[in-house]
Coordinates of C-alpha atoms (C1' of nucleotides) in Angstrom, one line a residue:
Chain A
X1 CA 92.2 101.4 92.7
X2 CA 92.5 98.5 90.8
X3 CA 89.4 95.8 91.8
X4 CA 87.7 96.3 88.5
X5 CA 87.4 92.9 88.0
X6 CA 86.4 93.0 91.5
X7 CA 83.0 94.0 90.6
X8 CA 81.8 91.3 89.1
X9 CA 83.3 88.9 91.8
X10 CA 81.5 91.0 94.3
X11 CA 78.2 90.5 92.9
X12 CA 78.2 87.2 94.2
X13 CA 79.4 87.4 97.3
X14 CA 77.2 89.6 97.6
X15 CA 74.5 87.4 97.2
X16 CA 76.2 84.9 99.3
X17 CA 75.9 87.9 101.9
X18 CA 71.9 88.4 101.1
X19 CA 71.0 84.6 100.6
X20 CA 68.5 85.0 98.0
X21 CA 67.5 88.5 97.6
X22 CA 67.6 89.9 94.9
X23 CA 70.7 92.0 93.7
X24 CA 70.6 94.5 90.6
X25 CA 73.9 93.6 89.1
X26 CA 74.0 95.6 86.1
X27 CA 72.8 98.8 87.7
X28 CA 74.9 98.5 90.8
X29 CA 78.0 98.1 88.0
X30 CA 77.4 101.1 86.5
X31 CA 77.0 103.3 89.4
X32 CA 79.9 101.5 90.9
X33 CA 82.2 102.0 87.8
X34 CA 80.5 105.6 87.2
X35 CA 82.2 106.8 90.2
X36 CA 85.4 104.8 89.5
X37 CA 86.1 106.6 86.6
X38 CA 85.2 110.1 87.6
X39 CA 87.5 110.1 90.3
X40 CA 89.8 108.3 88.1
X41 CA 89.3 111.1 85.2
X42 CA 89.4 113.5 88.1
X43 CA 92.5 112.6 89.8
X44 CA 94.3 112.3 86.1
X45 CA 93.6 115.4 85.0
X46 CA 94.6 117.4 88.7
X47 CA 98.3 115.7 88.4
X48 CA 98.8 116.3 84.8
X49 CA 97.2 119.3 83.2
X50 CA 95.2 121.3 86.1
X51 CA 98.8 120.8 88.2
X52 CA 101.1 122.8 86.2
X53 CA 98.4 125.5 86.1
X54 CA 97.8 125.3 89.9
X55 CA 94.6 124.7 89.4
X56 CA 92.2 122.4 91.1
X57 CA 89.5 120.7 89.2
X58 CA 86.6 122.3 90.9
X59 CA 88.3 125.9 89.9
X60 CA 88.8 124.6 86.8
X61 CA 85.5 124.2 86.4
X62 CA 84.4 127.7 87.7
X63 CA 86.7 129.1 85.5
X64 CA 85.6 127.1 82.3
X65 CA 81.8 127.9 83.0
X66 CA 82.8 131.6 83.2
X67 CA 84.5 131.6 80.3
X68 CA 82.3 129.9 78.4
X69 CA 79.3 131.5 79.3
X70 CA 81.0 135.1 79.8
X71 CA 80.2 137.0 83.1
X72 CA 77.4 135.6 85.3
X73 CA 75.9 135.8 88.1
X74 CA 77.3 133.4 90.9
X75 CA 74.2 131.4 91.5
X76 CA 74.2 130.6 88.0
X77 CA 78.1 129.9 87.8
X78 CA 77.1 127.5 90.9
X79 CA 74.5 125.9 89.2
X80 CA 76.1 124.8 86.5
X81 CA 79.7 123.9 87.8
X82 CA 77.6 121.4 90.2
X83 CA 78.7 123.3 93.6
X84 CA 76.8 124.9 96.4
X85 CA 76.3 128.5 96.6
X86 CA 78.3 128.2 100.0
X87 CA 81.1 126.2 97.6
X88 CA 81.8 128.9 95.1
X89 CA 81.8 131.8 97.2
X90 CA 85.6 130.6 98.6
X91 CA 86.6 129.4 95.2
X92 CA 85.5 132.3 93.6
X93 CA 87.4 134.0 96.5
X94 CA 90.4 132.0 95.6
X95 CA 90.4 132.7 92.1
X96 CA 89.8 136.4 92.6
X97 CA 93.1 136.8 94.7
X98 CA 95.3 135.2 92.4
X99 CA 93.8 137.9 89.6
X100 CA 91.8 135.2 86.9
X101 CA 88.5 136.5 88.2
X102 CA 86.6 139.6 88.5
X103 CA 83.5 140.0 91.1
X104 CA 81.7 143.0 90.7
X105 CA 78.5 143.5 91.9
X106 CA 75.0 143.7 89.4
X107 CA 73.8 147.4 88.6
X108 CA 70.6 147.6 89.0
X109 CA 70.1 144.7 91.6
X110 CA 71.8 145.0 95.0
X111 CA 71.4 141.5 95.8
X112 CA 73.1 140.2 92.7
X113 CA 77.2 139.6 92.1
X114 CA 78.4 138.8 89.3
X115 CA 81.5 136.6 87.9
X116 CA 83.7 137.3 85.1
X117 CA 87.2 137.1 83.6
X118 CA 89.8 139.0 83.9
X119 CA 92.2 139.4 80.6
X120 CA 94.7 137.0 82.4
X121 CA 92.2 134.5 82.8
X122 CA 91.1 134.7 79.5
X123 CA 94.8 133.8 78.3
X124 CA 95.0 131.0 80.9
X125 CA 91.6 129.7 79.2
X126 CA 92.9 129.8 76.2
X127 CA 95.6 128.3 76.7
X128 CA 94.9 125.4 78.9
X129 CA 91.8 124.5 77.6
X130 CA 92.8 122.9 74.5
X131 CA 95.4 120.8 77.1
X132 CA 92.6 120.0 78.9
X133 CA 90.5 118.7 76.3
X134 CA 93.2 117.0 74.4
X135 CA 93.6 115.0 77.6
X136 CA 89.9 114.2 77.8
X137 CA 90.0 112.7 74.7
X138 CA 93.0 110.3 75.9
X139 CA 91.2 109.2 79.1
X140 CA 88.6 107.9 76.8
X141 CA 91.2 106.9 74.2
X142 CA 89.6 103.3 74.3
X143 CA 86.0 104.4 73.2
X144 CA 85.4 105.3 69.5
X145 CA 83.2 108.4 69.0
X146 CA 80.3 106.5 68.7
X147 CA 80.9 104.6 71.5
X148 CA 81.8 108.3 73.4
X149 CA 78.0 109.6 72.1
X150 CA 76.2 106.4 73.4
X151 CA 77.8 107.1 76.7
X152 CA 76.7 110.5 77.1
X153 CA 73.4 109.9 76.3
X154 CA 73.1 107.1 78.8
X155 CA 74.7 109.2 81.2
X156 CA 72.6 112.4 80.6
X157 CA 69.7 110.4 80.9
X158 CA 70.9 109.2 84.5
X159 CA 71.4 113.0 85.6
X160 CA 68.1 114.0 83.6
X161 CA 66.2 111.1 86.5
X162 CA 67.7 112.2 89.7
X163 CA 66.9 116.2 88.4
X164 CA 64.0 115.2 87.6
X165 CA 62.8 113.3 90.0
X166 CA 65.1 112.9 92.9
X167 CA 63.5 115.0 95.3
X168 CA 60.0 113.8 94.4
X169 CA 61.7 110.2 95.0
X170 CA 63.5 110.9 98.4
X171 CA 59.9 112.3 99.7
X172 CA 58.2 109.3 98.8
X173 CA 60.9 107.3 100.6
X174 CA 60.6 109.0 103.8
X175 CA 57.1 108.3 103.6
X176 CA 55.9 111.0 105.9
X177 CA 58.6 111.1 108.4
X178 CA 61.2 114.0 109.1
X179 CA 64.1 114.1 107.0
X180 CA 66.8 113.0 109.2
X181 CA 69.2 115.5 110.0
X182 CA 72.5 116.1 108.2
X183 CA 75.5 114.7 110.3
X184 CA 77.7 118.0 109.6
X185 CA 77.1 121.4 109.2
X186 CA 76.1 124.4 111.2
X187 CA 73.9 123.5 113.8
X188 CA 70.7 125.4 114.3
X189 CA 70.8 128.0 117.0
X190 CA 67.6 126.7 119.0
Chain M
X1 CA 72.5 121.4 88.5
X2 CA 70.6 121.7 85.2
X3 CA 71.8 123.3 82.2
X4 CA 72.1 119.4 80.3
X5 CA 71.3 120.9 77.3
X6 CA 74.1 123.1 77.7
X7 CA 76.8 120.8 77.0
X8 CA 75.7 120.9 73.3
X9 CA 75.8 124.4 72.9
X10 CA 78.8 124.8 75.3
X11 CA 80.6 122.9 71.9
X12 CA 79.4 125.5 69.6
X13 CA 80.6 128.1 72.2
X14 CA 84.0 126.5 72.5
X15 CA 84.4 126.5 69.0
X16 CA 83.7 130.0 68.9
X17 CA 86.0 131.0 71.7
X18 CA 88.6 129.3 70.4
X19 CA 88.6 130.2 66.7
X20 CA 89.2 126.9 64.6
X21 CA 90.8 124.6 66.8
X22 CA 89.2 121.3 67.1
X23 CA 87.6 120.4 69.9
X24 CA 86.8 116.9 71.3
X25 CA 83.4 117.0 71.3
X26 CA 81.9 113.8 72.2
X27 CA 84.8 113.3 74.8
X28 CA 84.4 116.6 76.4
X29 CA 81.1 115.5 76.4
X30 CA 81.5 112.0 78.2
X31 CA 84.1 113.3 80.5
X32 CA 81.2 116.4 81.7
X33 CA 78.2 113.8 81.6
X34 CA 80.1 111.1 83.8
X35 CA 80.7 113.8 86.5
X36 CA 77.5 115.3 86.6
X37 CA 76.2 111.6 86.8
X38 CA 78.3 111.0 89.2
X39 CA 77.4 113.8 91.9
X40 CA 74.3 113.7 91.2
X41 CA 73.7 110.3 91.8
X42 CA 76.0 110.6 95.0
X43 CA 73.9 113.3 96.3
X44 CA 70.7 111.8 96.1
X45 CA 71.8 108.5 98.1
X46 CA 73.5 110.6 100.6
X47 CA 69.9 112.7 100.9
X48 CA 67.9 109.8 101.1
X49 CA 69.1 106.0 101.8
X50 CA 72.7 107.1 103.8
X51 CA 70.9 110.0 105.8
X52 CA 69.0 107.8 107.9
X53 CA 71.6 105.7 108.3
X54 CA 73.6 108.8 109.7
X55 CA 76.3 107.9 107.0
X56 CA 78.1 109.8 104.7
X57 CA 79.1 108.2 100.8
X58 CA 82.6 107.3 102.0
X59 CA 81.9 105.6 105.5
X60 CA 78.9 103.5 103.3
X61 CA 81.9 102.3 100.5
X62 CA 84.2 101.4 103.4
X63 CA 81.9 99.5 105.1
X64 CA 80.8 97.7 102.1
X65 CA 84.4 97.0 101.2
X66 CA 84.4 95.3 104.4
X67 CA 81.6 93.5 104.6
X68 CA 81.6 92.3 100.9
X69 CA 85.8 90.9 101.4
X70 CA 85.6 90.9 105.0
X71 CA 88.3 91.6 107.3
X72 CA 91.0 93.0 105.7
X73 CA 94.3 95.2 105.8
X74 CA 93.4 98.6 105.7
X75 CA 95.7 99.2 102.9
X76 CA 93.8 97.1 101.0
X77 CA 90.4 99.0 101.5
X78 CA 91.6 102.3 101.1
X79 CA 92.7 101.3 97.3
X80 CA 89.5 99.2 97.5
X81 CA 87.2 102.1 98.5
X82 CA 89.3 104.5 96.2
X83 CA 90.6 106.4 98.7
X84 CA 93.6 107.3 100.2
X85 CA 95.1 105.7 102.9
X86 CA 95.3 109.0 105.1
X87 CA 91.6 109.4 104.4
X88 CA 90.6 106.0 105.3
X89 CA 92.5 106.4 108.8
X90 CA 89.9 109.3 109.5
X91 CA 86.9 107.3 108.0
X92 CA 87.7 104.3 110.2
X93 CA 88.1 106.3 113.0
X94 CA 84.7 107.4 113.0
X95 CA 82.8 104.3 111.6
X96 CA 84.4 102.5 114.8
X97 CA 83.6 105.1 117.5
X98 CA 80.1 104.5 116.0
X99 CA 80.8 100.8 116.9
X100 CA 80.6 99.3 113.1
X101 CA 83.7 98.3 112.6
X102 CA 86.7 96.9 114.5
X103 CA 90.4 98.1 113.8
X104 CA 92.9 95.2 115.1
X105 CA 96.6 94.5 114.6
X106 CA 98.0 91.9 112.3
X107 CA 99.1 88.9 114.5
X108 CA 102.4 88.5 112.4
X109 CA 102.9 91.2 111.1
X110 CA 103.3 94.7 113.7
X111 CA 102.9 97.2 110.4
X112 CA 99.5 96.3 109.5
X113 CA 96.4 97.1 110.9
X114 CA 92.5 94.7 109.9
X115 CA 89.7 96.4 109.6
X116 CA 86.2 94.2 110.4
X117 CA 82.6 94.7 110.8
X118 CA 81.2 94.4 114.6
X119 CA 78.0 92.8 115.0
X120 CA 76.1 96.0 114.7
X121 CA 78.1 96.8 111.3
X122 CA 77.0 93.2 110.3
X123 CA 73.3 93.8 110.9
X124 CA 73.3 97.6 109.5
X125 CA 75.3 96.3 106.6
X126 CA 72.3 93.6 105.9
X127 CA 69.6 95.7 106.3
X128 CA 70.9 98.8 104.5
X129 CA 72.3 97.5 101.5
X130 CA 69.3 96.2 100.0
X131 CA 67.6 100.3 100.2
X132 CA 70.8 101.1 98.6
X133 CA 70.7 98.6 95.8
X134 CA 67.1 99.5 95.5
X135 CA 67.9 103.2 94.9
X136 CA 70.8 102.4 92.6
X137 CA 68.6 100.9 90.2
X138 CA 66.1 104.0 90.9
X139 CA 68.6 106.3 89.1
X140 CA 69.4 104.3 86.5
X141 CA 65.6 103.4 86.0
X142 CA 65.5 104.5 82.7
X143 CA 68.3 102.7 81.5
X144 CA 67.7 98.9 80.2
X145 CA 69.5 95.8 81.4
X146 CA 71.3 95.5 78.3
X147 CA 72.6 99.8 78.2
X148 CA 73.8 99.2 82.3
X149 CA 76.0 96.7 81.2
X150 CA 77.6 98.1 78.0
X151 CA 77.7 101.5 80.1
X152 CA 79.0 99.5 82.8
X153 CA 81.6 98.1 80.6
X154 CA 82.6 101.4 78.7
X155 CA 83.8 102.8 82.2
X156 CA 85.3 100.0 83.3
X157 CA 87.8 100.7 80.4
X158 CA 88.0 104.0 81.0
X159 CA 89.0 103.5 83.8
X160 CA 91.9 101.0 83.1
X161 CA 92.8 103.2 80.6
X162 CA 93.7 105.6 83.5
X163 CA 95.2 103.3 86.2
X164 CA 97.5 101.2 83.4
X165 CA 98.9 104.3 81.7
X166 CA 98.2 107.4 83.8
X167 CA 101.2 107.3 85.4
X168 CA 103.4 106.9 82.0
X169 CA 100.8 109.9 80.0
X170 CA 101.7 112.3 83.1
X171 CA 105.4 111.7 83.0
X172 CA 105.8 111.9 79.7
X173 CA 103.4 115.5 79.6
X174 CA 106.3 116.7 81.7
X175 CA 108.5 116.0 79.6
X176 CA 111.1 115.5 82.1
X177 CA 110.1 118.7 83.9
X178 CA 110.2 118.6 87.2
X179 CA 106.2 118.3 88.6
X180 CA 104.7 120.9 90.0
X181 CA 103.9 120.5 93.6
X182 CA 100.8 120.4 95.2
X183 CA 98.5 123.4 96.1
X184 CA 97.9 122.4 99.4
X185 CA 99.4 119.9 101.8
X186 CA 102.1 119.8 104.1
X187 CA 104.9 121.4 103.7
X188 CA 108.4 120.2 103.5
X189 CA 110.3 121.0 106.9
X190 CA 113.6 122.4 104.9
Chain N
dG1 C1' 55.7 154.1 105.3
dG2 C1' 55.9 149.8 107.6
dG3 C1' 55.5 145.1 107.2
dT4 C1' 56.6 140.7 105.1
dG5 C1' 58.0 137.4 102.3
dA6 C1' 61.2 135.9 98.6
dC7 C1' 65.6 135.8 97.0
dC8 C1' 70.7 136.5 96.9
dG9 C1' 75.4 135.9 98.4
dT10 C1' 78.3 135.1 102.6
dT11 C1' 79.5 132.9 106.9
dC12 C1' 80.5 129.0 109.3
dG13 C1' 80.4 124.1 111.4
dG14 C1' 81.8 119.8 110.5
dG15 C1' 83.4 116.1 107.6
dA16 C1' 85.9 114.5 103.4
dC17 C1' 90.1 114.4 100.9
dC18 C1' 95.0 114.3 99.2
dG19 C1' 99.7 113.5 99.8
dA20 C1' 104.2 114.7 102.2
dA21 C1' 106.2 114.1 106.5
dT22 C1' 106.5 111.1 110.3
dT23 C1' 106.6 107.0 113.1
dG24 C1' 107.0 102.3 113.7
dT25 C1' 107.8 97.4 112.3
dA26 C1' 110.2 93.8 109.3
dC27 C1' 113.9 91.9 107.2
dG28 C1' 118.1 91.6 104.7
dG29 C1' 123.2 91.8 105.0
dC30 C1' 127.1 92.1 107.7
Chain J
dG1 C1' 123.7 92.3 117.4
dC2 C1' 123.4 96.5 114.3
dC3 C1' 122.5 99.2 110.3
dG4 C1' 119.9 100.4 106.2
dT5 C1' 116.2 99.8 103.3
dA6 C1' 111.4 98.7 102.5
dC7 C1' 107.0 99.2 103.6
dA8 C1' 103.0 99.8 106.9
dA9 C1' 99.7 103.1 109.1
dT10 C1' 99.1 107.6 111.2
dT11 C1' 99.6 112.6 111.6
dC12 C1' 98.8 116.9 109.8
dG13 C1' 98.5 121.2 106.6
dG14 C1' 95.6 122.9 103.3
dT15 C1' 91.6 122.8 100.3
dC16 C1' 87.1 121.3 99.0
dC17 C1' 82.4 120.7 99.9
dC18 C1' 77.6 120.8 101.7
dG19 C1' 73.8 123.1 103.7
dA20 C1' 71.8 125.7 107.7
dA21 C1' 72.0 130.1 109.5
dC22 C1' 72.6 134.8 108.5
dG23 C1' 72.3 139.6 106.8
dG24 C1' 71.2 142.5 103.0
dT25 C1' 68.1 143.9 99.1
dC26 C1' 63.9 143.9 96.5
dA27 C1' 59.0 143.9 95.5
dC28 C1' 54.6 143.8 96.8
dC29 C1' 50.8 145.0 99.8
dC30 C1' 48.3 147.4 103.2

DNA sequence: GGGTGACCGTTCGGGACCGAATTGTACGGC
DNA sequence: GCCGTACAATTCGGTCCCGAACGGTCACCC
């Protein structure tokens, strides 16, 4: 995807488009080129580093909060990888088969399963992840560190709004009405 | 997906697990924050301005690639749209089924195929887009004119960064090895 | 002890997504 | 005209992904 330069030319066109109304440039750049560059990072890191260790990103990802954060319990491990519930069960599935994860179920609390290494996965972390990061730091091999800490912030503070208050928000916007339906998923038995 | 504060401590963690080596922090830190950003944002459009439109993130960037360059080879607005070309067969499948968009054949030349927006597409596109701009600058509310465009413009080179020398950093992290292939996907016939 | 919610993980429907294989058109050289 | 290469879009296998429905467990109350 090249069409970076794109954006800008866009902007007025699209205002050709809207004749008049207003357009937030700036904020429409930044979510445009937000997404740009995590599919970007994304797609980088899956050919290069993640390939070799079959490995897709999302795994990766389940894997790195498990290891960091030693064993959990899934909805936590979903929570903070960013996937549904419904997500992690098949990756966690996955990652059990091919021995780098270990489900057991909580001791005192039936309902409860909980996620954790196994020694082989352990050795994969620690191996790959220093890989991993080293290649992180080459995707953003044109930003100085202070640059990289800016960026964050800014960032954090974008996720920090929609946690915040993104439902609160989409309420508002409905204004009363029923949500709308979601186009795919299971469909209610009625 | 909360745990924000997390990242910071996930350093320390790191660090820990790993015993001495250095880790990338404020790149680790980017490369997490710009994801999180970027679902999250994602997710609240889809659960708010899309969903009564009936349209998912991917259909709404195709159809914007569309209307914003208008008619154009579908090659063109899969790399546009930042998706693959296989994808982008599926996507325009649906979106003109729906009746937003038309797929017609190149008058010169038989391999290519033009994508367009119908009449309807025209009128959704100029009604819709200005909710969606409107919510754009929602999530980034708390970010000033000034941050959007230096944010805009740090990603924007992380993302060249990627498309200009991806290809060369992966080749030369093989180290003439042959690549790995793909976890899923079709199989060679052999 | 029999509700009765609240909460957890899993199942499952439907779309998104990639990329190799495939199919089809164009165009050069002969 | 015919072949081979180049390049277009589509097909298709396999995974990811969401979120509603589901089934099991817990905790609290009567």
């Amino acid at each position: 995807m090249p069409g970076q330069r794109s954006i800008t030319e866009a902007e007025k066109l699209v205002e050709e488009k809207l004749g008049g109304i207003r357009v937030r440039r700036e904020q429409m750049a930044v979510v445009a080129n937000m997404h740009r560059a995590a599919a970007a990072v994304r797609q980088h890191l899956e050919n290069s580093v993640l390939r070799e260790a079959e490995l897709t990103w999302t795994a990766f990802v389940v894997l790195w909060v498990v290891w960091i954060w030693g064993a959990s319990e899934t909805r936590r491990v979903a929570e903070e990888a960013g996937i549904s519930k419904g997500t992690l069960t098949g990756v966690a599935r996955t990652l059990q088969t091919r021995g780098l994860v270990r489900r057991s179920g909580h001791p005192t609390d039936g309902r409860l399963a909980v996620l954790s290494l196994t020694e082989e996965g352990e050795t994969l972390m620690r191996r790959l992840f220093p890989e991993f990061n080293e290649e992180e730091a080459w995707v953003v091999g044109q930003l100085s560190d202070e640059e990289c800490r800016r960026t964050a912030d800014v960032l954090r503070r974008v996720v920090l709004q929609v946690e915040a208050h993104g439902e609160e928000r989409r309420l508002a916007l409905l204004d009363g009405a029923a949500p709308a339906p979601r186009r795919s998923g299971r469909r209610p038995r009625s």
